[in-house]
Backbone as a printed PyTorch tensor [residue, N CA C, xyz], in Angstrom:
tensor([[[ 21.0430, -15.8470,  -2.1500],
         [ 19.8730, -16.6510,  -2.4460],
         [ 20.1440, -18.0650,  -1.9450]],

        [[ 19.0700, -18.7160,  -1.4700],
         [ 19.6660, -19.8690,  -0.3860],
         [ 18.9460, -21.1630,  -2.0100]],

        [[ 19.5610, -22.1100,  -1.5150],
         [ 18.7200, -23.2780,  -2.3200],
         [ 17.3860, -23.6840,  -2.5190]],

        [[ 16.5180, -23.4220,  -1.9550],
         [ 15.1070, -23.4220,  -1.9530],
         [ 14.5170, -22.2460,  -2.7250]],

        [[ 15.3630, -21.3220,  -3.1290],
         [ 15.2150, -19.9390,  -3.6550],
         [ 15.0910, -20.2730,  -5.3050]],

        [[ 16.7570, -20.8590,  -5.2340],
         [ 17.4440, -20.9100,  -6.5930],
         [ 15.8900, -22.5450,  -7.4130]],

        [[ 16.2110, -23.4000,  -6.7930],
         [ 14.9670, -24.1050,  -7.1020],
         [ 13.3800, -24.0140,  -7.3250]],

        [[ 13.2540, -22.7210,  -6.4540],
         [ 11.6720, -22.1830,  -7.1140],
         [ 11.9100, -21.2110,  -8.1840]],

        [[ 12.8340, -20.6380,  -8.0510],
         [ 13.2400, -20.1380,  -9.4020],
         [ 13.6510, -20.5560, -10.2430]],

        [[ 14.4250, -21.7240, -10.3240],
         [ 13.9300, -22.3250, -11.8400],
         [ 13.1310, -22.8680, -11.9710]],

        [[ 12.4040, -23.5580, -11.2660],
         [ 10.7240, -23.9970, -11.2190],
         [  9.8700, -22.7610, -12.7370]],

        [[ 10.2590, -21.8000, -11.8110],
         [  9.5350, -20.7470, -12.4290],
         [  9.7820, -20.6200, -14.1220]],

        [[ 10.8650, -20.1130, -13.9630],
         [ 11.8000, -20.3310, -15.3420],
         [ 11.5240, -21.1080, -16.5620]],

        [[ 11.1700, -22.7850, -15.9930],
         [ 10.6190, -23.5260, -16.7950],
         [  9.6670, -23.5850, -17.2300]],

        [[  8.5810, -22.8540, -16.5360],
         [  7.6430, -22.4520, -17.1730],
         [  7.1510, -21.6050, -18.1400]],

        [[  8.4530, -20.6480, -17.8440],
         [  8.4540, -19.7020, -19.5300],
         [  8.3300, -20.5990, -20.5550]],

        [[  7.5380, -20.2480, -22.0300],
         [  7.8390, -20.4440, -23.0200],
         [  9.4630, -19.9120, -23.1450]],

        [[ 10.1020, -20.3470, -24.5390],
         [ 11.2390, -20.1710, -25.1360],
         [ 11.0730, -18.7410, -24.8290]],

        [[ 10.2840, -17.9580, -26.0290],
         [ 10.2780, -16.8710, -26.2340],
         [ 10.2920, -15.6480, -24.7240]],

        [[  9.3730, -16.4470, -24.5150],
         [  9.5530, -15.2950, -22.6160],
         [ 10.7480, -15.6480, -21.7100]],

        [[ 11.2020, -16.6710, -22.0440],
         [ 12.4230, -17.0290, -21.3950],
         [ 13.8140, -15.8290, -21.7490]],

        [[ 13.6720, -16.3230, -23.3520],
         [ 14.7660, -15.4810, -23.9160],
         [ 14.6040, -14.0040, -23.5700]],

        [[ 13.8510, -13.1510, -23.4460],
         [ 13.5370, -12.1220, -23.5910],
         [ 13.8090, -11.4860, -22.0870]],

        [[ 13.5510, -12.6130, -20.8850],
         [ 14.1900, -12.0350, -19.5000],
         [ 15.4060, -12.3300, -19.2420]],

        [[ 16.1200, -13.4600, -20.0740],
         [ 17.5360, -13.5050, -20.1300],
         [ 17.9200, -12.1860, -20.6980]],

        [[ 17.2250, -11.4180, -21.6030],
         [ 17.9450, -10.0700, -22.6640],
         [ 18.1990,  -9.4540, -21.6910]],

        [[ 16.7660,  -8.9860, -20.8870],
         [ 16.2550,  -8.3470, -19.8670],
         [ 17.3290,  -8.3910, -18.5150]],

        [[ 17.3990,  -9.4220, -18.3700],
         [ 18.8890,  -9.5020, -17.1420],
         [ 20.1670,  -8.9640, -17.3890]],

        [[ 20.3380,  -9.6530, -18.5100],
         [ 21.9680,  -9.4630, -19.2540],
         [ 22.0200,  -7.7140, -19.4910]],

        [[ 20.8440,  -7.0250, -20.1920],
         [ 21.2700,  -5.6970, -20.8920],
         [ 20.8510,  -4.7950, -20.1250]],

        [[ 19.7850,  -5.2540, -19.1160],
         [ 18.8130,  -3.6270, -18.6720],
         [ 18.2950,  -3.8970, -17.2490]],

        [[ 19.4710,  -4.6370, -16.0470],
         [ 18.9970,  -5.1580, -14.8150],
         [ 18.5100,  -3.8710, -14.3750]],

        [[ 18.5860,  -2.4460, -14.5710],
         [ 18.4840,  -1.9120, -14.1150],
         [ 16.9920,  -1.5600, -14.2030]],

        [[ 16.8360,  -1.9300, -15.4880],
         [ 15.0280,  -1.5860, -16.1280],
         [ 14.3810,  -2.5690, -15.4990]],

        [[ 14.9560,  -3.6050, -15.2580],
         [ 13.9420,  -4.8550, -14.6250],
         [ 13.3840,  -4.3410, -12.9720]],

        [[ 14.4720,  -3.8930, -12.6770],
         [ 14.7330,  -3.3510, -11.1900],
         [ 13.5860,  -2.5910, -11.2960]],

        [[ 13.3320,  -1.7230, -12.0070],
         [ 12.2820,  -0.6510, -11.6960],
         [ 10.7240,  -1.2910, -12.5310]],

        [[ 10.8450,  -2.1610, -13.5250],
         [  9.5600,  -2.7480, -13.2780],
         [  9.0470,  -3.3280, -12.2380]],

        [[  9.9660,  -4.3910, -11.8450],
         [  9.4790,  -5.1000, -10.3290],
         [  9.3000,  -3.7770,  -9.1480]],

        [[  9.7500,  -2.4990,  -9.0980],
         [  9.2480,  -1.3350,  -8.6040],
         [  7.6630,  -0.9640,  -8.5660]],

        [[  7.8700,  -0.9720,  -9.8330],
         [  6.4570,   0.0450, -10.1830],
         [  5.7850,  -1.2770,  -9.9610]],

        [[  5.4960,  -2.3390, -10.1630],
         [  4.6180,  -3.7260,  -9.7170],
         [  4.2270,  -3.3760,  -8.1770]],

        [[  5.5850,  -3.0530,  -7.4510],
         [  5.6900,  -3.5240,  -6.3070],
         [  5.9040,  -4.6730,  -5.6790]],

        [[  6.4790,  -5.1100,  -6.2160],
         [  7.2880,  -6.4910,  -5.8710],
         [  9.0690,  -6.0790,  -4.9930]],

        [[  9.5320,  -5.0400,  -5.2640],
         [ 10.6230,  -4.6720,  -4.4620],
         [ 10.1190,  -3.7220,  -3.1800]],

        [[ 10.1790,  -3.8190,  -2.2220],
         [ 10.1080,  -2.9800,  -1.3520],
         [ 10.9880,  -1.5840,  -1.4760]],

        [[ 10.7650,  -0.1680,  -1.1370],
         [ 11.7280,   0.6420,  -1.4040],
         [ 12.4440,   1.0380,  -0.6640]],

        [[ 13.7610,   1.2890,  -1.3010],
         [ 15.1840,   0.7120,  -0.0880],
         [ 15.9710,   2.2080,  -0.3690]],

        [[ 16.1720,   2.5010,   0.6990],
         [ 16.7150,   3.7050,   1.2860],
         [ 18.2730,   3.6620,   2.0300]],

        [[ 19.0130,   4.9630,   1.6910],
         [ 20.2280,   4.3430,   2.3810],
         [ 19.9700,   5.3700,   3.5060]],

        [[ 20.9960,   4.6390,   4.8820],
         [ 20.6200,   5.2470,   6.0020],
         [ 22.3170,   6.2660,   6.2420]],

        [[ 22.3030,   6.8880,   7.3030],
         [ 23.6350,   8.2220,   7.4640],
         [ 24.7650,   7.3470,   7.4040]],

        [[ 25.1320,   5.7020,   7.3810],
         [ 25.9060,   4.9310,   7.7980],
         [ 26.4810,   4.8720,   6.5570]],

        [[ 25.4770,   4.5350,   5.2440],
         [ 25.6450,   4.2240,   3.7530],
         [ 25.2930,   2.7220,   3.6360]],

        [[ 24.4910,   2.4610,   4.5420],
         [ 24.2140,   0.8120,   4.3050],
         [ 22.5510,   0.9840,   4.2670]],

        [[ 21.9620,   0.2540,   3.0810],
         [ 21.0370,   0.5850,   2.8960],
         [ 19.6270,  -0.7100,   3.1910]],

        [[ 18.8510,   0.0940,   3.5210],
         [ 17.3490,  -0.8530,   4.7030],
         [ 16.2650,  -0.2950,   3.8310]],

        [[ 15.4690,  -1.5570,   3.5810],
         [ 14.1820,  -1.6570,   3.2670],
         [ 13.1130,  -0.9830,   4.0060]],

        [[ 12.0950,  -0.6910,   3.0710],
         [ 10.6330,   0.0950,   4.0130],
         [ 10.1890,  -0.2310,   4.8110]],

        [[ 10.0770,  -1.9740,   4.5490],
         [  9.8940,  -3.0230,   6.0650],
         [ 10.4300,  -2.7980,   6.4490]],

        [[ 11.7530,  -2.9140,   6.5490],
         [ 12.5850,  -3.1110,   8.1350],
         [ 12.5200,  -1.6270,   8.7130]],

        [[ 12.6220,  -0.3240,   8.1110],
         [ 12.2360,   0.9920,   8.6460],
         [ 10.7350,   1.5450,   9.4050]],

        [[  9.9430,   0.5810,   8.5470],
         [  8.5880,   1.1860,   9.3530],
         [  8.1570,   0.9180,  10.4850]],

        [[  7.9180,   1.0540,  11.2930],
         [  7.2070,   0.8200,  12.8130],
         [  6.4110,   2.1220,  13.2380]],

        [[  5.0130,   1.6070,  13.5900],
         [  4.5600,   2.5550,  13.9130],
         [  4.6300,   3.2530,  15.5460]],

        [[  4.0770,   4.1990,  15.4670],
         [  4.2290,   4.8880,  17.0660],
         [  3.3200,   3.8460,  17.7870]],

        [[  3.2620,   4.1660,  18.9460],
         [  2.1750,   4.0500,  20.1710],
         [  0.5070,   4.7280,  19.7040]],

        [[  0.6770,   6.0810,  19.1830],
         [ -0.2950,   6.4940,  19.0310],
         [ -1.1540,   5.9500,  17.3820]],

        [[ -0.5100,   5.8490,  16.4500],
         [ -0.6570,   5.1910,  15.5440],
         [ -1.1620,   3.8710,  15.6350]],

        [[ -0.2790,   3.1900,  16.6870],
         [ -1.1380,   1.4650,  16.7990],
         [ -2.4500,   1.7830,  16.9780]],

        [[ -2.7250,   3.2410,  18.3750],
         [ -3.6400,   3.3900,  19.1450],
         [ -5.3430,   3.4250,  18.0090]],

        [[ -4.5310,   4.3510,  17.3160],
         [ -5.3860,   4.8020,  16.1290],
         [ -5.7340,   4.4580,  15.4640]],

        [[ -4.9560,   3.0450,  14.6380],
         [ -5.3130,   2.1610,  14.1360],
         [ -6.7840,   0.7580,  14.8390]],

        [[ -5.8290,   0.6740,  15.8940],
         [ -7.2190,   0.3920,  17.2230],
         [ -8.7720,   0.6560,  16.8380]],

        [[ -8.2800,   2.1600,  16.7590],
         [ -9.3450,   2.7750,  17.4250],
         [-10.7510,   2.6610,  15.9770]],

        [[ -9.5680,   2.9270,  14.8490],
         [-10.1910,   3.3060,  13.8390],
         [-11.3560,   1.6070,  13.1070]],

        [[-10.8320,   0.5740,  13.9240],
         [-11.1700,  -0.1860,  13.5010],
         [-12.9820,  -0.6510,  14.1540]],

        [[-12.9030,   0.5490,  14.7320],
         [-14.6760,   0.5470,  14.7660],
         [-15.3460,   1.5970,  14.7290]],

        [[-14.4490,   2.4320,  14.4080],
         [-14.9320,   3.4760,  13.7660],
         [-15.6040,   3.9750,  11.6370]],

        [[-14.1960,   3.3860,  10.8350],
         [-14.3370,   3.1370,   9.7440],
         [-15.1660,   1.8750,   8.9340]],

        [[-16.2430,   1.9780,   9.3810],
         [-17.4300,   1.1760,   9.1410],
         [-17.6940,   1.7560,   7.2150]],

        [[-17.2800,   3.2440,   7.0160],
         [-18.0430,   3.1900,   5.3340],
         [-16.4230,   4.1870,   5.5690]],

        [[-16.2580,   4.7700,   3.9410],
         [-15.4400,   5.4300,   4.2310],
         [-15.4450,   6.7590,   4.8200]],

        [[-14.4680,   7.3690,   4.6360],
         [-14.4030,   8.3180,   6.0840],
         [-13.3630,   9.8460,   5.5140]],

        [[-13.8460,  10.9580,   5.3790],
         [-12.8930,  12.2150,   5.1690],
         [-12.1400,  12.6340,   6.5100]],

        [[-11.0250,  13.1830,   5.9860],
         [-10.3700,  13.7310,   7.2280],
         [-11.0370,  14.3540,   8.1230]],

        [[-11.8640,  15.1140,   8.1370],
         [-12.8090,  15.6550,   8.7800],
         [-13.6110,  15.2250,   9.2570]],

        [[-14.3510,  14.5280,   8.4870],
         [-15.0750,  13.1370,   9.6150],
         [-13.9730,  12.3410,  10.7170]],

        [[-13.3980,  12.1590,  10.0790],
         [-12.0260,  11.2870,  11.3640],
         [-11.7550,  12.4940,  12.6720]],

        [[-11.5380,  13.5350,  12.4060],
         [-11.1450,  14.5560,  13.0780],
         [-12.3300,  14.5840,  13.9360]],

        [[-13.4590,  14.5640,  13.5090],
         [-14.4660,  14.7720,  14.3540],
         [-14.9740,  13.7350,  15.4300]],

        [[-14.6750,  12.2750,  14.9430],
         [-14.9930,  11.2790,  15.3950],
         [-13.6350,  10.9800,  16.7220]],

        [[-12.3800,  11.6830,  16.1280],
         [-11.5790,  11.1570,  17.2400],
         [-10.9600,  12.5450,  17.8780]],

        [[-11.5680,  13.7770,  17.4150],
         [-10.1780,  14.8030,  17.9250],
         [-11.1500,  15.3190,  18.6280]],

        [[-12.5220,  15.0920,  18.6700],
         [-13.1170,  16.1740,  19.3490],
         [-13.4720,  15.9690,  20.9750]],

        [[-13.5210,  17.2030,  21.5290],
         [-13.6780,  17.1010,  23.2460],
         [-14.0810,  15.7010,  23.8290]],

        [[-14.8290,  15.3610,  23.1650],
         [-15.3940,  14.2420,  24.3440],
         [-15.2230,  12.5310,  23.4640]],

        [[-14.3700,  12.6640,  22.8020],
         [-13.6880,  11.3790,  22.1910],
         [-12.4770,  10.6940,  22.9000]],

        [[-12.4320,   9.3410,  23.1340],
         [-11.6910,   8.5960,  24.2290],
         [-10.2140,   8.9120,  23.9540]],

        [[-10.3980,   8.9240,  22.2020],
         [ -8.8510,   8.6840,  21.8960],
         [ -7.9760,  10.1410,  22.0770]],

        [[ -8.7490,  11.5330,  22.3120],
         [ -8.1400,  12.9190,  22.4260],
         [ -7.9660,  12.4720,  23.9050]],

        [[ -8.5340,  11.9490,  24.8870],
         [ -8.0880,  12.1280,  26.0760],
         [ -7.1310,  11.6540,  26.0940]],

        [[ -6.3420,  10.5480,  25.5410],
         [ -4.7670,  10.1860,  25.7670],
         [ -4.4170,  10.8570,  24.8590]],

        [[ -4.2740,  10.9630,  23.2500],
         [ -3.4500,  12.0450,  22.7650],
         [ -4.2750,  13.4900,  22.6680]],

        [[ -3.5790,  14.1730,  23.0310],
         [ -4.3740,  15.9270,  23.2220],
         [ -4.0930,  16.2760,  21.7990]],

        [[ -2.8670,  15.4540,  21.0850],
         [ -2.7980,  16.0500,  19.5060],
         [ -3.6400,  16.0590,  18.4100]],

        [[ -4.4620,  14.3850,  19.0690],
         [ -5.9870,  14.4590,  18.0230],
         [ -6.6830,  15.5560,  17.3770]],

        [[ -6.2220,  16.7020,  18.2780],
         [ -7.2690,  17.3750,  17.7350],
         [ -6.7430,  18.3910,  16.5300]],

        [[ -5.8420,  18.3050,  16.2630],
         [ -5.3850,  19.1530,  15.3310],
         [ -5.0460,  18.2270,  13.7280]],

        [[ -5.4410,  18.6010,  12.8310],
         [ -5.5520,  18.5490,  11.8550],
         [ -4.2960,  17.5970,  10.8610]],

        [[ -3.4840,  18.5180,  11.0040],
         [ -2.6940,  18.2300,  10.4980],
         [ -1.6820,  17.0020,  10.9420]],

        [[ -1.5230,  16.8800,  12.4020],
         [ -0.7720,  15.4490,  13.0120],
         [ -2.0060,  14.7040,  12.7820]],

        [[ -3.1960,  14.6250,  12.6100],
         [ -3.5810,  13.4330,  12.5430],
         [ -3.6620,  12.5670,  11.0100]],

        [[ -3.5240,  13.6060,  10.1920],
         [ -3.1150,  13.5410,   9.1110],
         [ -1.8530,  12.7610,   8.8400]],

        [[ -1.0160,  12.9200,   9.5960],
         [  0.6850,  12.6450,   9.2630],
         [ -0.0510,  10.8810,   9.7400]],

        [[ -0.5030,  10.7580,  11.0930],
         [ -0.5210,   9.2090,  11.5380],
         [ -1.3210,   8.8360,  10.6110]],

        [[ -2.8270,   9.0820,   9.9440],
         [ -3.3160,   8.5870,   8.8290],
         [ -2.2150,   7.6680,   7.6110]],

        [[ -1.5510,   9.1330,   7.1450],
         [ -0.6840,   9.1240,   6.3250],
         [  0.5750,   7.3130,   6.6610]],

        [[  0.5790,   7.4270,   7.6770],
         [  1.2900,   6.3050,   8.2450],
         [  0.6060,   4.5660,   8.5630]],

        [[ -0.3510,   5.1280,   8.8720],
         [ -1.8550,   3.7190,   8.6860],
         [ -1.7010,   3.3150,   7.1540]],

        [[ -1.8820,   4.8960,   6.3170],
         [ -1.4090,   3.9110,   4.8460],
         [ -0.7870,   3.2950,   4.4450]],

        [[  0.5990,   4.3910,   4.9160],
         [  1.7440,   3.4470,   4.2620],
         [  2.0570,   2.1230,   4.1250]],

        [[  1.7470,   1.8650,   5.6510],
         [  2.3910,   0.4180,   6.7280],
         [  0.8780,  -0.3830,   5.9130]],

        [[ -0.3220,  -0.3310,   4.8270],
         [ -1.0800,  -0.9030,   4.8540],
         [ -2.3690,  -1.3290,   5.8340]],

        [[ -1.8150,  -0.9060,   7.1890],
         [ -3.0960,  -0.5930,   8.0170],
         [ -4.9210,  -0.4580,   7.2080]],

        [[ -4.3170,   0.8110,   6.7150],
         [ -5.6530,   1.3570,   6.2080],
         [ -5.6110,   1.6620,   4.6790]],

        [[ -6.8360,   1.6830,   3.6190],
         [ -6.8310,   2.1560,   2.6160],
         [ -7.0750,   3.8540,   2.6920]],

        [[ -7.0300,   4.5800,   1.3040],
         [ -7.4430,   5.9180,   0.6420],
         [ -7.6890,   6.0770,  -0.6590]],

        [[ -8.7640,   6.7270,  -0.4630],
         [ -8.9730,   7.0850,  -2.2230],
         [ -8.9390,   8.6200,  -2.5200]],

        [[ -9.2500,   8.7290,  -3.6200],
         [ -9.1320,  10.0720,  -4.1210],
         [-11.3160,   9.9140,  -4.7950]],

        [[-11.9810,  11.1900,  -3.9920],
         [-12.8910,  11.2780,  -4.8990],
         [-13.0440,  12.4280,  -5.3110]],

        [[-12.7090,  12.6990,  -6.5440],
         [-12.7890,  14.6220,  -7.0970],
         [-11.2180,  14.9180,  -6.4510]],

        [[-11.5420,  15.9260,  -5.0710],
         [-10.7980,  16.3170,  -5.0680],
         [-10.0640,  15.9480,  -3.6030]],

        [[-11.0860,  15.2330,  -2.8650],
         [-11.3240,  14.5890,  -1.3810],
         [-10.6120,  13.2870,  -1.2620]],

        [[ -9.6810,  13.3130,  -0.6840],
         [ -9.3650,  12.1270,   0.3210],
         [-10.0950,  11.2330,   1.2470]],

        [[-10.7500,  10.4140,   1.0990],
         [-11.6030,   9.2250,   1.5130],
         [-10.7470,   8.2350,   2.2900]],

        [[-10.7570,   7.7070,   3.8060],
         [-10.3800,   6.3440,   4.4010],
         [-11.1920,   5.6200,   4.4630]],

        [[-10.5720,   4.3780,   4.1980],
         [-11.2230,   2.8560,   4.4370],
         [-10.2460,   2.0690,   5.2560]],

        [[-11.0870,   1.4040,   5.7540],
         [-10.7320,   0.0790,   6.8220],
         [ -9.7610,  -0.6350,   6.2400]],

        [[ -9.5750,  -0.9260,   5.0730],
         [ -8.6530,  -1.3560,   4.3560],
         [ -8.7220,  -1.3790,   3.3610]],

        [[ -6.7930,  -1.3760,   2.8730],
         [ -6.8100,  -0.8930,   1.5780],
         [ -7.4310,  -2.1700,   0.0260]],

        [[ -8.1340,  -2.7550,   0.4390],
         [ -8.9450,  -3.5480,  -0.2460],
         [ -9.9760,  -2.6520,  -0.6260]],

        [[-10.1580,  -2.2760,   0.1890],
         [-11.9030,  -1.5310,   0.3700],
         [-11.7450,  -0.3980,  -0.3580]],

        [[-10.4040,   0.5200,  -0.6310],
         [ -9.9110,   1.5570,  -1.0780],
         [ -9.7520,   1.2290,  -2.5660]],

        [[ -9.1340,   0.2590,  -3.4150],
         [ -9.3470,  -0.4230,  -4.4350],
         [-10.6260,  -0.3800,  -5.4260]],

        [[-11.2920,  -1.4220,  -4.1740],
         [-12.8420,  -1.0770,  -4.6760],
         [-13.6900,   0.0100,  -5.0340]],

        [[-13.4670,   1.1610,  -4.2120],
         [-13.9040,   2.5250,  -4.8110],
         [-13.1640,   2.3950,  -5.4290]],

        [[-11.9090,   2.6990,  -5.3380],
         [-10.8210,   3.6180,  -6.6070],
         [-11.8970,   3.0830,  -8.2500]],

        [[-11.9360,   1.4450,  -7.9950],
         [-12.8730,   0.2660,  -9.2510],
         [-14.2790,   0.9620,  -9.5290]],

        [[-15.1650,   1.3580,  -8.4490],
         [-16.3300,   1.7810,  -8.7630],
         [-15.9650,   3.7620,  -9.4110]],

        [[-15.0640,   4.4990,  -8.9840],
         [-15.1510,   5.7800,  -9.5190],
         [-14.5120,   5.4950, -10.9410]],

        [[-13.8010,   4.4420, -11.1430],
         [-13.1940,   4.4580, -12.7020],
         [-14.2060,   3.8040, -13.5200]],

        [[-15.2220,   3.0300, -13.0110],
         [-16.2170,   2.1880, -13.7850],
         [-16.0020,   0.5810, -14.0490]],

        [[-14.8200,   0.1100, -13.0730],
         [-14.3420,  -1.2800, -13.1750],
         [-14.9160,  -1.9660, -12.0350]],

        [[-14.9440,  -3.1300, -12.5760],
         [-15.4480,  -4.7170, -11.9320],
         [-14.1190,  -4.4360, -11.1250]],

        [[-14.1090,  -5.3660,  -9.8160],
         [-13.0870,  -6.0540,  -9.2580],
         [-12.6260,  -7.0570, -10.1130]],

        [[-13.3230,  -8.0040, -10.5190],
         [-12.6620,  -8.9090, -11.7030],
         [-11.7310,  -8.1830, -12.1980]],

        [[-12.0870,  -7.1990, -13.1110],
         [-11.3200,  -6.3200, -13.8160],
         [-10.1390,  -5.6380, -13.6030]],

        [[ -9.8750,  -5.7350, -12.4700],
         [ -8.6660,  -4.6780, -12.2100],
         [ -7.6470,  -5.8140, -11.6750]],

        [[ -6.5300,  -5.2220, -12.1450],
         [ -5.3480,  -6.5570, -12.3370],
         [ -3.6980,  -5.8910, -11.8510]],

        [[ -3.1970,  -6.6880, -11.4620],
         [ -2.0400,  -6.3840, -11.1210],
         [ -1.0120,  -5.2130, -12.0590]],

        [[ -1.8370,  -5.2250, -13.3720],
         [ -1.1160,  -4.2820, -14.4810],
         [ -1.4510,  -3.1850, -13.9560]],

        [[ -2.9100,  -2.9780, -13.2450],
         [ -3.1220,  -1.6070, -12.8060],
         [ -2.4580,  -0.8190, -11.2550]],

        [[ -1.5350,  -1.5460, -11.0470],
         [ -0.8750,  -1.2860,  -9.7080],
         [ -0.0920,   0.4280,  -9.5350]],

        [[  0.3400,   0.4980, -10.8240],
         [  0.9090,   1.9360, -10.9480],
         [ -0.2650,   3.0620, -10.9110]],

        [[ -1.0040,   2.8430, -11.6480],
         [ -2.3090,   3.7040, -11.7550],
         [ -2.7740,   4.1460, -10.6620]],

        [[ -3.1440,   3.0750, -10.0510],
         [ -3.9000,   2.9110,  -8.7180],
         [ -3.1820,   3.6710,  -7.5840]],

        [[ -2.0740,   2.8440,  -7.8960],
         [ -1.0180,   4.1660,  -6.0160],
         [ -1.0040,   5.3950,  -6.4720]],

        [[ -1.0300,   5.8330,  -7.7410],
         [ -0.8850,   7.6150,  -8.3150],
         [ -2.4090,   7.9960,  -7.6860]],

        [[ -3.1540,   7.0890,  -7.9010],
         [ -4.3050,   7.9380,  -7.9040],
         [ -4.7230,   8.0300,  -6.4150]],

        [[ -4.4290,   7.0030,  -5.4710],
         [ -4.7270,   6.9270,  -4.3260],
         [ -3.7270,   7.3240,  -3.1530]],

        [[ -2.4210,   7.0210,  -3.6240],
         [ -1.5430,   7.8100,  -2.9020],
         [ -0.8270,   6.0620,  -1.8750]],

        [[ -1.6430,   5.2610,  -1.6900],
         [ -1.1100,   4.2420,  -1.2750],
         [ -0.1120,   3.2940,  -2.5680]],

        [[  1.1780,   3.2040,  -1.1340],
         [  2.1400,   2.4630,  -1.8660],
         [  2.3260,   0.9110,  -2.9470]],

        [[  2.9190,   1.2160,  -3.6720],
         [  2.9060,  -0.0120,  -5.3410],
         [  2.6820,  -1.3620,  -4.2580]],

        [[  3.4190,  -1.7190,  -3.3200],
         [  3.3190,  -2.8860,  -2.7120],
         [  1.7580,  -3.3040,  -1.9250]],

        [[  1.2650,  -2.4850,  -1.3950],
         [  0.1640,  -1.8390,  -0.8220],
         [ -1.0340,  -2.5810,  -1.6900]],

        [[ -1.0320,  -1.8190,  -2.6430],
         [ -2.0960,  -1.6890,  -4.1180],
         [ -2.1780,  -3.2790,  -4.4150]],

        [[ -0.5880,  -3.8200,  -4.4340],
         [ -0.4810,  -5.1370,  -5.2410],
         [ -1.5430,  -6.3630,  -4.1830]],

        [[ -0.8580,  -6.2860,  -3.0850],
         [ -1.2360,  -7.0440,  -2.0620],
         [ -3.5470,  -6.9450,  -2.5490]],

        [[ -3.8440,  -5.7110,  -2.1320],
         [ -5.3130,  -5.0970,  -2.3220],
         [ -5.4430,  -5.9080,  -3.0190]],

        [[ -4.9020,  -6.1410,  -4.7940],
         [ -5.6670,  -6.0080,  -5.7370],
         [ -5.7810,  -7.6390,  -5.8040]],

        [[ -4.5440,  -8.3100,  -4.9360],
         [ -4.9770,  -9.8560,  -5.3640],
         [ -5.6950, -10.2810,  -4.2920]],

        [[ -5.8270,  -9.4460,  -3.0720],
         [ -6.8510,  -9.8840,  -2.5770],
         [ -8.6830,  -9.6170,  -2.7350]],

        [[ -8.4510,  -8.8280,  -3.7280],
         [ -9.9620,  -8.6950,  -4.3990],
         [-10.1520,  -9.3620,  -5.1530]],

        [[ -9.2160,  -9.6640,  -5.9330],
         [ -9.1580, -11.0450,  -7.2730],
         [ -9.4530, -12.0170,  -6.9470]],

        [[ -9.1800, -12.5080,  -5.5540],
         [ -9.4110, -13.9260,  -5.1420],
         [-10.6660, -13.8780,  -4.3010]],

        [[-11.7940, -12.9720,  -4.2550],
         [-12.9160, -12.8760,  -3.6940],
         [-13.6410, -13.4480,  -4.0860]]])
């Protein structure tokens, strides 16, 4: 931790009351390990993986997307105007006479386009929701939020960083993902 670190952190610190103070001192001293996995489930830690070496790298520093993925992401960004089922996507980009099957021929199959979807999420590219039983894309995962808010019956006001766990179970996009979404709907 460099000096500018240690100084916004006690910045921070001082702002605890006594009582919340004491209670993340407990929290450090007895159960770093429990803290570790709240700031998890928040999404405030990125999730860190060890690699065949035994030295272990963050989700950032691991993710990069393909060529075709940037492509898709590209592509999707004038395409995902409302949200969008796999099948609608499939149709809009895998079929015969769509720009983006003429460079990848894989578009058209189901399931890889699924996996790069799957990868637009992760990396935050794109949102998903869950409706019933359907997988829904959005342009972003802001926009994915917002349904997730309108199928549960919540305001954007309403939905708060406490709901960050909820939200990635139900949508499948990652705790960090959700967090980022939800304060950027808060501040709308």
């Amino acid at each position: 931790m460099n000096r500018t670190d240690e100084n916004t952190l006690q910045d921070v610190i001082e702002q605890l009351d006594e009582e919340e103070a004491s209670a993340l001192r407990s929290l450090i001293d007895e159960s770093p390990e429990l803290l570790r996995q709240i700031l998890d489930e928040y999404g405030y830690l990125e999730e860190v993986r060890a690699t065949d070496d035994g030295r272990f790298i963050s989700n950032a520093e691991s993710v990069t997307l393909t060529e075709a993925q940037t492509e898709l992401s590209h592509h999707l960004d004038s395409v995902l105007k409302e949200s969008m089922t796999l099948s609608e996507i499939l149709d809009e980009v895998g079929s015969e006479s769509a720009e983006f099957r003429e460079q990848y021929s894989s578009a058209q199959y189901r399931s890889w386009l699924g996996d790069q979807l799957a990868a637009l999420v992760s990396t935050g590219h794109i949102g998903r929701f869950k409706k019933g039983r359907t997988v829904h894309y959005t342009s972003t995962p802001e926009e994915a939020v917002r349904h997730w808010g309108r199928l549960n019956e919540r305001f954007p006001e309403d939905i708060s960083i406490a709901d960050v766990r909820t939200i990635s179970s139900d949508t499948g996009m990652p705790n960090n993902v959700v967090r980022d979404a939800i304060r950027q709907v808060s501040n709308e």
